[in-house]
Coordinates of C-alpha atoms and ligand atoms in Angstrom, one line a residue:
X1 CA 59.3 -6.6 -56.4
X2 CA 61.9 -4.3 -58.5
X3 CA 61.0 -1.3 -59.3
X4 CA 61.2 -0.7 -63.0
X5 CA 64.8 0.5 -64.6
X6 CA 63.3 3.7 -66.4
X7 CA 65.0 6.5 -68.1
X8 CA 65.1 9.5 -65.7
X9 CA 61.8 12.3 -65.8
X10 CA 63.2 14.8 -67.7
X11 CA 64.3 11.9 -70.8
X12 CA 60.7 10.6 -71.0
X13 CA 58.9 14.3 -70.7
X14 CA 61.6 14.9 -74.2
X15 CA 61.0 12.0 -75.7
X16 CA 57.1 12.4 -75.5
X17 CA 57.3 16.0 -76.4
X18 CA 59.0 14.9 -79.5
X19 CA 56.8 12.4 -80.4
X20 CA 53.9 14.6 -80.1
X21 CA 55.9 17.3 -82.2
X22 CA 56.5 14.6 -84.5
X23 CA 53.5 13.9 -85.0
X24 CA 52.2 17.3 -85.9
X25 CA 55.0 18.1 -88.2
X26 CA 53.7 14.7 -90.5
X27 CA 50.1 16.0 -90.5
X28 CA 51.1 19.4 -91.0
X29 CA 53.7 18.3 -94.1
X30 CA 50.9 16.2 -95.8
X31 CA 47.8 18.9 -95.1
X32 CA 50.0 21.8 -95.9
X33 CA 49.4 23.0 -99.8
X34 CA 52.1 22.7 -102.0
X35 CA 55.0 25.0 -101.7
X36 CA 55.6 26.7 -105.0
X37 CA 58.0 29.0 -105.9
X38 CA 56.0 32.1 -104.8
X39 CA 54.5 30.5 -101.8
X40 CA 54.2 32.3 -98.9
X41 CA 54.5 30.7 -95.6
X42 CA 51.6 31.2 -93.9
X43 CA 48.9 29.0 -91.9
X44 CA 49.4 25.9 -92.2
X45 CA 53.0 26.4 -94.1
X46 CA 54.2 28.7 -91.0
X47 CA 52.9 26.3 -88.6
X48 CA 55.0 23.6 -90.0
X49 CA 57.7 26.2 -89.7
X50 CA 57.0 27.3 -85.7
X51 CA 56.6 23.2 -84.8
X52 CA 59.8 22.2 -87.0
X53 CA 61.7 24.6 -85.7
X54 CA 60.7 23.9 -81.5
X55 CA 61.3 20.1 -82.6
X56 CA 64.6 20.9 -83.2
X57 CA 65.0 22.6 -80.1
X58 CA 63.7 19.9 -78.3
X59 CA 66.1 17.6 -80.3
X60 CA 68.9 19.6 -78.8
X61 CA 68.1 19.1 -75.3
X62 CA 67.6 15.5 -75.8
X63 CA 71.1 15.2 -77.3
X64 CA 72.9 17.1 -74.5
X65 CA 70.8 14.6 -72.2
X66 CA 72.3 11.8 -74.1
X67 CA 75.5 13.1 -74.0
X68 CA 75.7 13.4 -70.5
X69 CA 73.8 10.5 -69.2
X70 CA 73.6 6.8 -69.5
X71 CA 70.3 4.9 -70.3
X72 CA 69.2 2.3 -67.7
X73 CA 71.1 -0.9 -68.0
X74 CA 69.2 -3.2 -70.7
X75 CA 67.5 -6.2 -70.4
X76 CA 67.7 -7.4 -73.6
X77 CA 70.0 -9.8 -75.6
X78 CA 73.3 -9.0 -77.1
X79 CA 72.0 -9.1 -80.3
X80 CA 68.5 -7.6 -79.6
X81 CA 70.3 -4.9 -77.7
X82 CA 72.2 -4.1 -80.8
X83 CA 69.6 -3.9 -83.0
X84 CA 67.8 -1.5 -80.5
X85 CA 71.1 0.9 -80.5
X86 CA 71.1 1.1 -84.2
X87 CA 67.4 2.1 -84.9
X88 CA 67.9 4.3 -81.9
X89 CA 71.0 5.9 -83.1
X90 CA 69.0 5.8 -86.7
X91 CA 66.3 7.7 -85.4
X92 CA 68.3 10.7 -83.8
X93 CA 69.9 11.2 -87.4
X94 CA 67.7 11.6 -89.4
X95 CA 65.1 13.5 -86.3
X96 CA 68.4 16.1 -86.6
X97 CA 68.7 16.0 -90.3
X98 CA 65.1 16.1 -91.6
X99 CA 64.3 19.5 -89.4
X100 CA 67.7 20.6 -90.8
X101 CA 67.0 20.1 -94.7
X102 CA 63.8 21.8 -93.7
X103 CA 65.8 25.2 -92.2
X104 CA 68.1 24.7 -95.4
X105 CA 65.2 24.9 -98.0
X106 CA 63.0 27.5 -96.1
X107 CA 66.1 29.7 -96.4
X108 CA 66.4 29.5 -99.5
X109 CA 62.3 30.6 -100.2
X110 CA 63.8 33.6 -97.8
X111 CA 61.6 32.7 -95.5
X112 CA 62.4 34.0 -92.2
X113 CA 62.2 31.4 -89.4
X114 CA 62.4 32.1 -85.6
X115 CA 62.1 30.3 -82.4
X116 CA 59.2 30.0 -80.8
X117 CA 58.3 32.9 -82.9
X118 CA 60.5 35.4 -80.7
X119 CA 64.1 34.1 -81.6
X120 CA 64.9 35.1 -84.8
X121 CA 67.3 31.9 -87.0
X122 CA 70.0 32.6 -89.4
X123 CA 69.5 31.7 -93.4
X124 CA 71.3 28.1 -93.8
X125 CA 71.4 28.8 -97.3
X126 CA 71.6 31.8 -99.8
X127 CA 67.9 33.3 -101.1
X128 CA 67.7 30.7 -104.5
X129 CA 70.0 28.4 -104.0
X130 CA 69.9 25.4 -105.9
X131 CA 71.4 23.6 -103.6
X132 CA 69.0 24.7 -100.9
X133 CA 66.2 24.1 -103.5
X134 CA 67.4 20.1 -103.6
X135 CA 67.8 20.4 -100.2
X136 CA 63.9 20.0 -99.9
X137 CA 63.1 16.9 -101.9
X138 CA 65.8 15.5 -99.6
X139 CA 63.5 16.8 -96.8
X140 CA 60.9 14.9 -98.3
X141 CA 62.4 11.8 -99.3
X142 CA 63.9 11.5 -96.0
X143 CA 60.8 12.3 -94.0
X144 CA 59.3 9.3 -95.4
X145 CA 62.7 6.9 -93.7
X146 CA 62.0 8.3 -90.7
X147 CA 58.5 7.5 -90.8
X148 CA 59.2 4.2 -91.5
X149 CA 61.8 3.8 -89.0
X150 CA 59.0 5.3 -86.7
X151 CA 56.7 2.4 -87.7
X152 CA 59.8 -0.2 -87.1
X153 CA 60.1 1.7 -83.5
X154 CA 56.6 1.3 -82.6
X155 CA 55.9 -2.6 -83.7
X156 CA 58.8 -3.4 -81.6
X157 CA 57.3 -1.7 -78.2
X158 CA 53.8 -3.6 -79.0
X159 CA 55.7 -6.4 -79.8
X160 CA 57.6 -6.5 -76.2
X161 CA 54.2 -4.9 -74.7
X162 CA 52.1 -7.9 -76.1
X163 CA 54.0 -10.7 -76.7
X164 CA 57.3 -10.5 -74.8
X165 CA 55.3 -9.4 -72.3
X166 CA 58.6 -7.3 -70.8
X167 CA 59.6 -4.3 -69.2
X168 CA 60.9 -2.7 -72.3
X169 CA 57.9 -0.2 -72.5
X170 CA 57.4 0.6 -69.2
X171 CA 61.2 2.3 -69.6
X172 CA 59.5 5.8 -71.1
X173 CA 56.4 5.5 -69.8
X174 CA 55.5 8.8 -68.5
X175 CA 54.3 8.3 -65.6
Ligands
LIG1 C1 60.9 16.0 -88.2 C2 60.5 17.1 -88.6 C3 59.8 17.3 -89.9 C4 59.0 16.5 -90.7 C5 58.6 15.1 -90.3 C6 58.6 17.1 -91.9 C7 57.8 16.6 -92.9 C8 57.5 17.2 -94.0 C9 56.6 16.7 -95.1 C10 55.9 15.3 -95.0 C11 56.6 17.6 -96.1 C12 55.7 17.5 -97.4 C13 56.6 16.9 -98.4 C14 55.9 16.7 -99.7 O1 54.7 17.0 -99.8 O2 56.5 16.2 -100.6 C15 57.4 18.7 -95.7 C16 57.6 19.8 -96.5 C17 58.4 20.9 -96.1 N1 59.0 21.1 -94.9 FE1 59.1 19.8 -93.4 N2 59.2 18.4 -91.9 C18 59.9 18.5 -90.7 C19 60.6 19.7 -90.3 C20 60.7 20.8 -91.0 C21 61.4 22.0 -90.6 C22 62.2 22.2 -89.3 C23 61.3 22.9 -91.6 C24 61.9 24.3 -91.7 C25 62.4 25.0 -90.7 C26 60.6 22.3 -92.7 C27 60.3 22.9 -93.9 C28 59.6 22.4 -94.9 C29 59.4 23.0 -96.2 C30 60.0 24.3 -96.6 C31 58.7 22.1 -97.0 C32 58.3 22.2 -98.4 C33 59.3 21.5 -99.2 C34 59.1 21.5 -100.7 O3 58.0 21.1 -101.1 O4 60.1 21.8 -101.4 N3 60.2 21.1 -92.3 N4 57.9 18.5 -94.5
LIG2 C1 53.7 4.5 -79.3 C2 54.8 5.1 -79.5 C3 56.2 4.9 -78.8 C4 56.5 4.1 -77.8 C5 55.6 3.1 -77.0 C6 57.9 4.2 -77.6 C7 58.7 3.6 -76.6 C8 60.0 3.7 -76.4 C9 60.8 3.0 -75.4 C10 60.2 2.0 -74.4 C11 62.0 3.4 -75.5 C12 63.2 2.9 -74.6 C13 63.9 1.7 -75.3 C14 65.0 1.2 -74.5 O1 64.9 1.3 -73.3 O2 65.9 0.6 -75.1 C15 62.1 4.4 -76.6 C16 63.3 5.0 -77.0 C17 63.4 5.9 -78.0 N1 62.3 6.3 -78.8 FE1 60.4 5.8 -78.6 N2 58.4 5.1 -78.5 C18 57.3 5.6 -79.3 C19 57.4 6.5 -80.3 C20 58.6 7.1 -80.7 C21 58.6 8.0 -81.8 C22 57.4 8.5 -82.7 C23 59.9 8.4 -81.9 C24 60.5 9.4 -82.9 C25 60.0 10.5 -83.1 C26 60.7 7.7 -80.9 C27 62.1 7.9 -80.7 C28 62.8 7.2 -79.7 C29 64.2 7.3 -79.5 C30 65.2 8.2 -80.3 C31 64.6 6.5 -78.4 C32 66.0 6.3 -77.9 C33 66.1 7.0 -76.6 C34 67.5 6.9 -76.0 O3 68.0 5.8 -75.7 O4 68.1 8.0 -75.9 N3 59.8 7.0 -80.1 N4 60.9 4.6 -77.1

């Protein structure tokens, strides 16, 4: 038997990590209390923060490893395969641009953000700016068409899982 065509180690550790980051940046954003205009980022709020900000990071790395590497040859249709490259290509975008509007709006609060809490981030947007202000119902609005892309992404692995019965998932299993 084959063994399975899989995206390299270091592409499934990043795209678990950033599920898992993911994941605690939607809790967070729908636990968190409600940022008003005196708000002041702390617990949950700076945790959001710290996570978004990693995510990012990680969204980095995954980028330059998509830059300079090819995914394993697919087994799917034409048209399938297409389909796959668009929600893929979908779901980088907006994984860059919701963290983004994020950074843009915090800046705005003057909230300073760092890196893993050591590296300190530049303002993306002037201390009460409109624009940054707008910025974060975008942040919003968006986070919910990635979550929904999210729920497209995961219906189609259960879908080849448990009724194509194919390789597909095996692809970024991690280990
Ligand atoms: C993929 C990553 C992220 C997701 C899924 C996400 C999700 C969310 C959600 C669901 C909310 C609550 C929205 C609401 O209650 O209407 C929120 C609010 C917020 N997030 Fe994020 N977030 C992410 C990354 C970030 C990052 C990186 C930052 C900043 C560096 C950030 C800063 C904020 C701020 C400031 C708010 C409050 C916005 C407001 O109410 O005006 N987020 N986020
Ligand atoms: C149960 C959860 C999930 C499963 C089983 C899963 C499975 C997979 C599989 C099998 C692939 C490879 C597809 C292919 O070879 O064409 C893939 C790719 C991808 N997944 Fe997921 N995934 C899950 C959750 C997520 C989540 C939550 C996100 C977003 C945060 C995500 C983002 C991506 C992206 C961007 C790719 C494209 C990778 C590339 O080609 O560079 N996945 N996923």
């Amino acid at each position: 038997m084959h063994t399975p065509l899989r995206y390299d180690a270091l592409a499934r550790l990043l795209h678990w990590l950033v599920v898992a980051l993911v994941g605690a940046q939607f809790v967070l954003g729908w636990t968190m209390p409600d940022v008003h205009r005196d708000t002041q980022p702390v617990g949950l709020i700076a945790a959001h923060l710290i996570v978004g900000t990693s995510l990012l990071a990680a969204m980095a790395l995954r980028i330059l490893w998509r830059a300079t590497h090819r995914p394993p040859a697919s087994e799917l249709s034409r048209p399938l395969h297409a389909v796959s490259t668009l929600t893929h290509v979908a779901l980088y975008a907006l994984l860059v641009a919701v963290p983004v509007l994020g950074w843009i709006n915090a800046s705005s609060r003057a909230w300073p953000l760092t890196l893993f809490g050591a590296f300190p981030l530049p303002a993306l947007s002037p201390a009460g700016s409109t624009f940054g202000h707008a910025m974060g119902d975008i942040h919003s609005v968006l986070a919910w068409a990635l979550f929904a892309l999210i729920c497209l992404h995961v219906a189609a692995a259960l879908l080849h899982r448990f009724v194509f019965r194919d390789r597909v998932v095996q692809r970024m299993a991690l280990w």
